[in-house]
Short mmCIF file of C-alpha atoms in Angstrom, two decimals:
data_model
loop_
_atom_site.label_atom_id
_atom_site.label_comp_id
_atom_site.label_asym_id
_atom_site.label_seq_id
_atom_site.Cartn_x
_atom_site.Cartn_y
_atom_site.Cartn_z
CA UNK A 1 -0.09 -0.14 0.05
CA UNK A 2 1.51 3.20 -0.82
CA UNK A 3 2.03 5.98 1.75
CA UNK A 4 1.69 9.93 0.83
CA UNK A 5 4.95 11.71 1.72
CA UNK A 6 2.87 14.72 2.81
CA UNK A 7 -0.68 14.85 4.43
CA UNK A 8 -3.05 16.87 2.20
CA UNK A 9 -3.10 19.56 4.77
CA UNK A 10 0.46 20.14 4.45
CA UNK A 11 0.21 20.65 0.89
CA UNK A 12 -1.12 24.07 1.47
CA UNK A 13 1.74 25.09 3.57
CA UNK A 14 3.88 24.88 0.57
CA UNK A 15 4.21 28.40 -1.59
CA UNK A 16 4.89 28.82 -4.95
CA UNK A 17 8.36 27.70 -6.34
CA UNK A 18 10.80 30.68 -6.57
CA UNK A 19 13.60 31.01 -9.12
CA UNK A 20 17.13 30.30 -7.50
CA UNK A 21 18.17 33.57 -8.57
CA UNK A 22 16.15 36.96 -8.25
CA UNK A 23 15.52 39.70 -11.17
CA UNK A 24 18.43 41.95 -10.53
CA UNK A 25 21.05 38.78 -10.50
CA UNK A 26 19.31 37.49 -13.49
CA UNK A 27 19.23 40.76 -15.50
CA UNK A 28 23.06 41.28 -14.58
CA UNK A 29 23.80 38.06 -15.98
CA UNK A 30 22.58 38.76 -19.29
CA UNK A 31 24.22 42.07 -19.26
CA UNK A 32 27.40 40.56 -18.53
CA UNK A 33 26.82 37.61 -21.28
CA UNK A 34 26.18 40.34 -23.84
CA UNK A 35 29.20 42.31 -22.86
CA UNK A 36 31.90 39.99 -22.16
CA UNK A 37 31.09 36.45 -22.79
CA UNK A 38 33.04 33.70 -24.49
CA UNK A 39 31.44 31.13 -26.56
CA UNK A 40 34.30 29.30 -27.09
CA UNK A 41 35.24 29.17 -23.47
CA UNK A 42 31.88 28.49 -22.51
CA UNK A 43 31.57 25.43 -25.19
CA UNK A 44 34.79 23.90 -23.83
CA UNK A 45 33.54 24.33 -20.22
CA UNK A 46 30.27 22.55 -21.51
CA UNK A 47 32.57 19.87 -23.24
CA UNK A 48 34.62 19.01 -20.41
CA UNK A 49 32.38 18.63 -17.55
CA UNK A 50 29.94 16.70 -19.98
CA UNK A 51 32.92 14.08 -20.84
CA UNK A 52 33.83 13.71 -17.13
CA UNK A 53 30.37 12.83 -16.28
CA UNK A 54 29.66 10.64 -19.20
CA UNK A 55 32.70 8.63 -19.23
CA UNK A 56 32.28 4.99 -19.17
CA UNK A 57 32.25 2.56 -16.27
CA UNK A 58 33.42 -0.94 -16.22
CA UNK A 59 31.02 -1.70 -13.18
CA UNK A 60 28.74 0.14 -10.93
CA UNK A 61 29.85 3.31 -9.48
CA UNK A 62 28.40 4.05 -6.22
CA UNK A 63 28.98 7.32 -4.31
CA UNK A 64 28.01 8.23 -0.70
CA UNK A 65 26.93 11.65 0.49
CA UNK A 66 27.25 12.33 3.99
CA UNK A 67 27.63 15.34 6.68
CA UNK A 68 28.61 15.76 9.99
CA UNK A 69 25.19 17.11 11.43
CA UNK A 70 21.70 17.29 10.29
CA UNK A 71 20.68 20.42 8.14
CA UNK A 72 24.25 20.60 6.46
CA UNK A 73 22.30 20.12 3.06
CA UNK A 74 23.30 16.47 2.69
CA UNK A 75 20.25 15.29 1.03
CA UNK A 76 20.17 18.40 -1.09
CA UNK A 77 23.62 17.59 -2.64
CA UNK A 78 22.67 13.86 -3.04
CA UNK A 79 19.53 15.13 -4.88
CA UNK A 80 21.38 17.40 -7.08
CA UNK A 81 24.20 14.93 -8.11
CA UNK A 82 21.33 12.37 -8.80
CA UNK A 83 19.77 14.90 -11.21
CA UNK A 84 22.76 15.84 -12.59
CA UNK A 85 24.04 11.97 -13.52
CA UNK A 86 20.41 11.15 -14.69
CA UNK A 87 20.60 14.13 -16.99
CA UNK A 88 23.91 13.72 -18.58
CA UNK A 89 24.01 9.95 -18.67
CA UNK A 90 22.21 7.33 -20.87
CA UNK A 91 22.91 4.34 -18.47
CA UNK A 92 20.78 3.86 -15.49
CA UNK A 93 20.99 5.85 -12.47
CA UNK A 94 19.88 5.17 -9.00
CA UNK A 95 19.10 7.04 -5.88
CA UNK A 96 19.19 5.16 -2.71
CA UNK A 97 18.20 6.78 0.81
CA UNK A 98 20.16 5.39 3.45
CA UNK A 99 18.97 7.68 5.75
CA UNK A 100 15.52 6.27 6.57
CA UNK A 101 14.71 8.56 9.61
CA UNK A 102 12.34 10.92 8.12
CA UNK A 103 14.69 11.56 5.37
CA UNK A 104 14.12 14.22 2.79
CA UNK A 105 15.66 12.70 -0.42
CA UNK A 106 12.23 11.63 -1.75
CA UNK A 107 10.78 15.07 -1.36
CA UNK A 108 13.79 16.76 -2.96
CA UNK A 109 13.34 14.33 -5.94
CA UNK A 110 9.80 15.14 -6.44
CA UNK A 111 8.08 11.81 -5.09
CA UNK A 112 4.50 12.18 -3.47
CA UNK A 113 4.02 8.87 -2.15
CA UNK A 114 6.22 5.76 -1.01
CA UNK A 115 5.18 2.16 -1.27
CA UNK A 116 8.44 -0.11 -1.34
CA UNK A 117 11.54 0.86 1.01
CA UNK A 118 15.05 -0.54 1.16
CA UNK A 119 14.01 -3.03 3.91
CA UNK A 120 11.52 -4.54 1.52
CA UNK A 121 13.37 -4.61 -1.33
CA UNK A 122 16.22 -6.31 0.67
CA UNK A 123 13.94 -9.44 1.15
CA UNK A 124 12.66 -9.56 -2.57
CA UNK A 125 15.52 -8.77 -4.57
CA UNK A 126 17.01 -11.99 -6.57
CA UNK A 127 19.93 -12.50 -8.74
CA UNK A 128 17.70 -13.61 -11.52
CA UNK A 129 15.41 -10.31 -12.03
CA UNK A 130 15.72 -8.24 -14.63
CA UNK A 131 15.81 -4.59 -14.55
CA UNK A 132 12.39 -4.44 -15.78
CA UNK A 133 11.13 -6.29 -12.73
CA UNK A 134 13.21 -4.52 -10.50
CA UNK A 135 12.40 -1.06 -11.46
CA UNK A 136 8.58 -1.98 -10.45
CA UNK A 137 9.79 -1.29 -6.75
CA UNK A 138 11.33 1.83 -7.50
CA UNK A 139 10.01 5.43 -7.94
CA UNK A 140 10.92 7.43 -11.04
CA UNK A 141 12.48 11.00 -10.89
CA UNK A 142 13.09 13.71 -13.67
CA UNK A 143 15.67 12.92 -16.05
CA UNK A 144 15.07 8.89 -16.20
CA UNK A 145 16.54 8.03 -13.06
CA UNK A 146 15.14 5.74 -9.84
CA UNK A 147 14.62 6.25 -6.54
CA UNK A 148 14.70 3.80 -3.69
CA UNK A 149 13.36 5.47 -0.13
CA UNK A 150 14.65 4.45 2.91
CA UNK A 151 11.25 4.16 4.91
CA UNK A 152 7.35 5.02 4.36
CA UNK A 153 7.89 8.13 6.92
CA UNK A 154 7.64 6.25 10.18
CA UNK A 155 9.46 7.88 13.06
CA UNK A 156 12.42 5.35 14.64
CA UNK A 157 12.63 3.47 11.45
CA UNK A 158 16.55 2.22 11.31
CA UNK A 159 18.61 0.79 8.42
CA UNK A 160 20.87 -2.14 9.70
CA UNK A 161 24.03 -3.17 8.15
CA UNK A 162 22.87 -6.38 6.63
CA UNK A 163 20.14 -4.98 4.91
CA UNK A 164 22.32 -2.30 3.68
CA UNK A 165 24.74 -4.55 2.12
CA UNK A 166 22.05 -6.61 0.66
CA UNK A 167 20.55 -3.83 -1.06
CA UNK A 168 23.76 -2.06 -2.17
CA UNK A 169 25.72 -5.41 -3.66
CA UNK A 170 22.26 -6.80 -5.21
CA UNK A 171 21.66 -3.53 -7.21
CA UNK A 172 25.13 -2.66 -8.21
CA UNK A 173 25.10 -4.83 -11.27
CA UNK A 174 21.73 -3.13 -12.68
CA UNK A 175 23.02 0.61 -12.27
CA UNK A 176 25.88 2.24 -13.43
CA UNK A 177 25.67 5.23 -10.76
CA UNK A 178 24.25 5.21 -7.44
CA UNK A 179 23.92 7.69 -5.16
CA UNK A 180 23.54 6.84 -1.55
CA UNK A 181 22.27 9.42 0.88
CA UNK A 182 23.74 8.24 4.06
CA UNK A 183 23.10 9.23 7.70
CA UNK A 184 25.02 11.71 9.34
CA UNK A 185 28.60 10.57 10.78
CA UNK A 186 29.49 8.65 12.37
CA UNK A 187 26.25 6.64 12.50
CA UNK A 188 26.93 2.77 11.55
CA UNK A 189 25.73 2.64 7.88
CA UNK A 190 27.09 5.80 7.23
CA UNK A 191 31.00 4.48 8.34
CA UNK A 192 30.13 1.37 6.36
CA UNK A 193 29.40 3.37 3.20
CA UNK A 194 32.47 5.82 3.63
CA UNK A 195 34.90 2.70 2.90
CA UNK A 196 32.75 0.66 0.70
CA UNK A 197 31.85 3.05 -2.05
CA UNK A 198 34.09 4.27 -4.79
CA UNK A 199 33.71 7.85 -3.84
CA UNK A 200 32.47 9.65 -1.23
CA UNK A 201 30.97 13.30 -0.64
CA UNK A 202 30.99 15.04 2.80
CA UNK A 203 29.06 18.29 2.95
CA UNK A 204 30.16 20.97 5.23
CA UNK A 205 27.73 23.75 6.46
CA UNK A 206 29.59 27.34 5.26
CA UNK A 207 30.36 28.39 8.89
CA UNK A 208 33.27 28.13 11.00
CA UNK A 209 31.72 25.95 13.34
CA UNK A 210 30.66 23.34 10.38
CA UNK A 211 34.52 23.89 8.60
CA UNK A 212 35.93 22.89 11.97
CA UNK A 213 33.78 19.81 12.78
CA UNK A 214 34.48 18.74 8.87
CA UNK A 215 38.00 18.95 9.38
CA UNK A 216 37.83 16.86 12.54
CA UNK A 217 35.88 14.02 10.40
CA UNK A 218 38.59 14.25 7.76
CA UNK A 219 41.47 13.66 10.19
CA UNK A 220 39.84 10.68 12.07
CA UNK A 221 39.11 9.45 8.23
CA UNK A 222 42.68 9.98 7.31
CA UNK A 223 43.89 8.25 10.42
CA UNK A 224 41.62 5.22 10.21
CA UNK A 225 41.49 4.70 6.64
CA UNK A 226 44.34 7.02 4.27
CA UNK A 227 43.40 5.95 1.06
CA UNK A 228 39.94 7.15 1.34
CA UNK A 229 40.89 10.91 1.23
CA UNK A 230 42.03 11.15 -2.25
CA UNK A 231 38.50 9.80 -3.37
CA UNK A 232 36.68 12.32 -1.20
CA UNK A 233 34.66 15.94 -2.15
CA UNK A 234 34.10 18.12 0.40
CA UNK A 235 31.18 20.63 -0.17
CA UNK A 236 30.92 23.67 1.43
CA UNK A 237 27.34 24.45 1.38
CA UNK A 238 25.67 27.66 1.90
CA UNK A 239 22.37 27.99 3.43
CA UNK A 240 22.17 31.85 3.66
CA UNK A 241 22.92 34.42 0.85
CA UNK A 242 26.11 35.86 2.96
CA UNK A 243 27.38 33.66 5.49
CA UNK A 244 30.85 35.54 6.04
CA UNK A 245 32.89 32.81 5.80
CA UNK A 246 36.51 33.14 4.06
CA UNK A 247 36.24 30.39 1.26
CA UNK A 248 39.62 30.43 0.45
CA UNK A 249 40.79 30.08 3.85
CA UNK A 250 37.95 27.23 4.57
CA UNK A 251 39.19 25.50 1.21
CA UNK A 252 42.98 25.49 2.54
CA UNK A 253 41.67 24.00 6.14
CA UNK A 254 39.86 21.21 4.47
CA UNK A 255 41.86 20.21 1.61
CA UNK A 256 44.01 17.79 3.05
CA UNK A 257 45.35 14.32 2.10
CA UNK A 258 44.16 14.86 -1.52
CA UNK A 259 40.32 15.84 -0.88
CA UNK A 260 39.11 18.43 -2.76
CA UNK A 261 36.79 21.33 -1.58
CA UNK A 262 34.39 22.74 -3.86
CA UNK A 263 31.37 25.37 -2.78
CA UNK A 264 27.57 25.21 -3.53
CA UNK A 265 26.24 28.67 -3.64
CA UNK A 266 23.03 29.95 -1.89
CA UNK A 267 20.19 29.20 -4.19
CA UNK A 268 16.50 30.48 -3.11
CA UNK A 269 14.93 27.34 -4.84
CA UNK A 270 17.01 25.23 -2.83
CA UNK A 271 16.36 26.93 0.44
CA UNK A 272 12.85 26.83 0.15
CA UNK A 273 12.76 22.83 -0.04
CA UNK A 274 10.52 20.76 -1.61
CA UNK A 275 10.67 19.18 -5.11
CA UNK A 276 14.18 20.46 -7.23
CA UNK A 277 13.27 22.00 -10.60
CA UNK A 278 16.38 22.43 -12.47
CA UNK A 279 14.37 24.89 -14.65
CA UNK A 280 14.14 27.29 -11.30
CA UNK A 281 17.80 26.67 -10.26
CA UNK A 282 20.33 29.66 -10.68
CA UNK A 283 23.12 29.37 -13.05
CA UNK A 284 25.88 29.25 -10.63
CA UNK A 285 24.07 26.39 -8.58
CA UNK A 286 23.65 24.39 -11.86
CA UNK A 287 27.24 25.15 -12.78
CA UNK A 288 28.54 24.11 -9.23
CA UNK A 289 26.44 20.99 -9.37
CA UNK A 290 27.70 19.76 -12.71
CA UNK A 291 31.52 20.58 -11.11
CA UNK A 292 30.58 18.36 -8.29
CA UNK A 293 29.36 15.53 -10.37
CA UNK A 294 32.27 15.48 -12.59
CA UNK A 295 34.70 15.86 -9.96
CA UNK A 296 33.30 13.03 -8.19
CA UNK A 297 32.95 10.92 -11.14
CA UNK A 298 36.67 11.39 -11.72
CA UNK A 299 37.36 10.26 -8.12
CA UNK A 300 35.08 7.27 -8.51
CA UNK A 301 36.30 6.00 -11.92
CA UNK A 302 39.99 6.42 -11.27
CA UNK A 303 41.42 3.05 -10.09
CA UNK A 304 44.29 4.99 -8.33
CA UNK A 305 43.86 7.21 -5.23
CA UNK A 306 44.52 10.83 -6.23
CA UNK A 307 44.58 9.99 -9.92
CA UNK A 308 41.79 11.06 -12.26
CA UNK A 309 40.47 10.53 -15.70
CA UNK A 310 40.08 12.71 -18.84
CA UNK A 311 36.80 12.99 -20.38
CA UNK A 312 37.89 10.42 -22.69
CA UNK A 313 38.78 7.89 -20.03
CA UNK A 314 42.56 8.05 -20.33
CA UNK A 315 44.51 8.20 -17.24
CA UNK A 316 45.62 11.81 -16.18
CA UNK A 317 48.26 12.98 -13.89
CA UNK A 318 47.43 13.08 -10.05
CA UNK A 319 46.02 16.17 -8.84
CA UNK A 320 47.72 18.30 -6.18
CA UNK A 321 46.71 17.41 -2.77
CA UNK A 322 46.60 21.26 -1.78
CA UNK A 323 43.53 23.01 -1.20
CA UNK A 324 41.93 25.11 -4.08
CA UNK A 325 42.74 28.74 -3.99
CA UNK A 326 41.79 31.88 -5.92
CA UNK A 327 45.40 33.16 -6.20
CA UNK A 328 44.55 34.53 -9.66
CA UNK A 329 44.89 31.07 -11.50
CA UNK A 330 41.99 30.23 -14.05
CA UNK A 331 39.25 28.18 -12.49
CA UNK A 332 38.62 24.64 -14.21
CA UNK A 333 35.43 25.05 -16.57
CA UNK A 334 32.42 24.12 -15.15
CA UNK A 335 29.10 23.73 -16.63
CA UNK A 336 25.27 23.58 -16.07
CA UNK A 337 22.53 21.32 -17.00
CA UNK A 338 21.92 23.71 -19.87
CA UNK A 339 24.71 25.09 -22.17
CA UNK A 340 25.85 28.20 -22.33
CA UNK A 341 27.19 28.91 -18.59
CA UNK A 342 30.66 30.11 -17.22
CA UNK A 343 32.69 29.63 -13.96
CA UNK A 344 31.62 30.75 -10.67
CA UNK A 345 33.13 34.19 -10.33
CA UNK A 346 34.76 35.35 -6.61
CA UNK A 347 34.72 31.71 -5.18
CA UNK A 348 37.56 29.51 -4.67
CA UNK A 349 38.11 27.07 -7.80
CA UNK A 350 39.20 23.30 -7.57
CA UNK A 351 42.37 22.00 -8.52
CA UNK A 352 43.11 22.25 -12.18
CA UNK A 353 41.11 19.62 -14.18
CA UNK A 354 42.58 16.61 -15.94
CA UNK A 355 45.12 17.27 -18.63
CA UNK A 356 45.45 14.88 -21.69
CA UNK A 357 48.06 12.27 -21.33
CA UNK A 358 51.73 13.17 -22.84
CA UNK A 359 51.99 11.73 -26.29
CA UNK A 360 54.76 9.07 -26.23
CA UNK A 361 57.65 9.44 -28.97
CA UNK A 362 56.80 7.60 -32.09
CA UNK A 363 59.84 4.65 -32.33
CA UNK A 364 61.54 5.26 -35.92
CA UNK A 365 60.82 2.70 -38.25
CA UNK A 366 63.31 0.05 -39.19
CA UNK A 367 63.87 -0.61 -42.88
CA UNK A 368 62.36 -3.42 -44.07
CA UNK A 369 64.59 -6.52 -45.24
CA UNK A 370 65.31 -6.84 -48.78
CA UNK A 371 62.90 -9.58 -50.53
CA UNK A 372 64.98 -12.96 -51.56
CA UNK A 373 65.37 -13.06 -55.47
CA UNK A 374 62.45 -15.24 -56.57
CA UNK A 375 63.48 -18.77 -58.26
CA UNK A 376 64.08 -19.08 -61.54
CA UNK A 377 60.86 -20.29 -63.56
CA UNK A 378 60.66 -24.20 -63.98
CA UNK A 379 59.86 -25.35 -67.65
CA UNK A 380 56.18 -26.44 -67.93
CA UNK A 381 55.76 -29.93 -69.45
CA UNK A 382 53.35 -30.00 -72.38
CA UNK A 383 50.11 -31.82 -71.67
CA UNK A 384 48.05 -33.61 -74.19
CA UNK A 385 44.70 -32.43 -74.74
CA UNK A 386 41.63 -34.12 -72.91
CA UNK A 387 38.87 -35.53 -75.03
CA UNK A 388 35.65 -33.81 -74.30
CA UNK A 389 32.77 -35.77 -72.83
CA UNK A 390 29.51 -36.73 -74.58
CA UNK A 391 26.91 -34.55 -73.42
CA UNK A 392 24.42 -35.45 -70.69
CA UNK A 393 20.74 -35.30 -71.42
CA UNK A 394 18.27 -34.36 -68.98
CA UNK A 395 16.11 -37.36 -67.43
CA UNK A 396 12.48 -36.39 -67.64
CA UNK A 397 11.60 -38.37 -64.32
CA UNK A 398 14.24 -36.08 -62.46
CA UNK A 399 12.81 -32.87 -60.76
CA UNK A 400 14.52 -29.62 -61.66
CA UNK A 401 13.73 -28.13 -58.21
CA UNK A 402 16.48 -29.42 -56.30
CA UNK A 403 18.95 -30.23 -59.01
CA UNK A 404 19.20 -33.98 -58.43
CA UNK A 405 17.01 -36.98 -57.92
CA UNK A 406 18.42 -37.76 -54.66
CA UNK A 407 17.30 -34.43 -52.84
CA UNK A 408 18.77 -31.05 -52.03
CA UNK A 409 22.22 -31.01 -51.75
CA UNK A 410 23.48 -34.26 -53.53
CA UNK A 411 25.50 -34.60 -56.17
CA UNK A 412 24.43 -34.91 -59.81
CA UNK A 413 24.75 -37.97 -61.73
CA UNK A 414 27.37 -38.83 -64.09
CA UNK A 415 27.65 -39.38 -67.60
CA UNK A 416 26.35 -42.60 -68.70
CA UNK A 417 29.25 -44.88 -69.30
#
């Protein structure tokens, strides 16, 4: 039986969805684009981010999203990643809610009711099931992706480790990309997802207290699992227009052990809650979501910690472990779900994007050995002419449909002796 996510009286509490940018911001962006836009740079930015997001995978890539406290924007970042991957990639994308205690991921992805949860699916899933059978227990969300809720909105519902293990190992072969919205650290499922996924996202509030707490978690992770940090992306999420946080120093403080730090700017549409509509997101938010998705996919596909891949899938040099700065270096191009965007002005930038591999020198071709001289032609002996055979007359009793009286494929009779 399906359970509505919100009671009918709660729908009246929701106002009209607002655009992520106000009228002044949108007008200023149009003017800047008309005066100082670079179509070539914008096209290159869109292409590079799209290559990173769309790069092929040999097996299912699972990405965990967690935070150090509630309200940091964890479910919002997980929903943005799922929507971005579903928009760019042609293979199946799954969003899993592993935070069943009244999580908001189904709300963010536009679900209105829930019927099956992760605990239910763990008892049903079978290796012989086809993906068409499995999607009957999932909820579709915009872009072509699928959602597996964590509960039916019941308070106190928990997700145990065994259920999480069964669900994640069973679904991995069906979906090329899986985004897992975990519980806040240090919950048991979140700790398990931290070390079993191919990449992880740690969401930090854009406040000094949030940055300090996130740094403590990174230090703990680096001491227990040092190989996890190079595949970690820290997202500094802004819940207010101006938090007063020095992003450059925050990035320097959080960028340890190979982790990269990326900002998610304030967006009025995201701050209002409810279902995320990409057509109402601000341009900076769209671009930041694509930059985060590209960076996470680079680290999820990379087999060696600290190494990333280019858009075409070739290995690239390992990025530096220092934090991103805004010391005048050009920012790596980002993109949005719609073409025609540029990089985010005035915020710290991630390490330079992957460069194409250095071309190897072409070895000098060795000269081919001279062909041996052809042997002298031998004299051809004369052959007496062969007398011609008498003509074969067709038999009136033989059917010409198959070519022989013995059936199809059999040899025809020889000449009479």
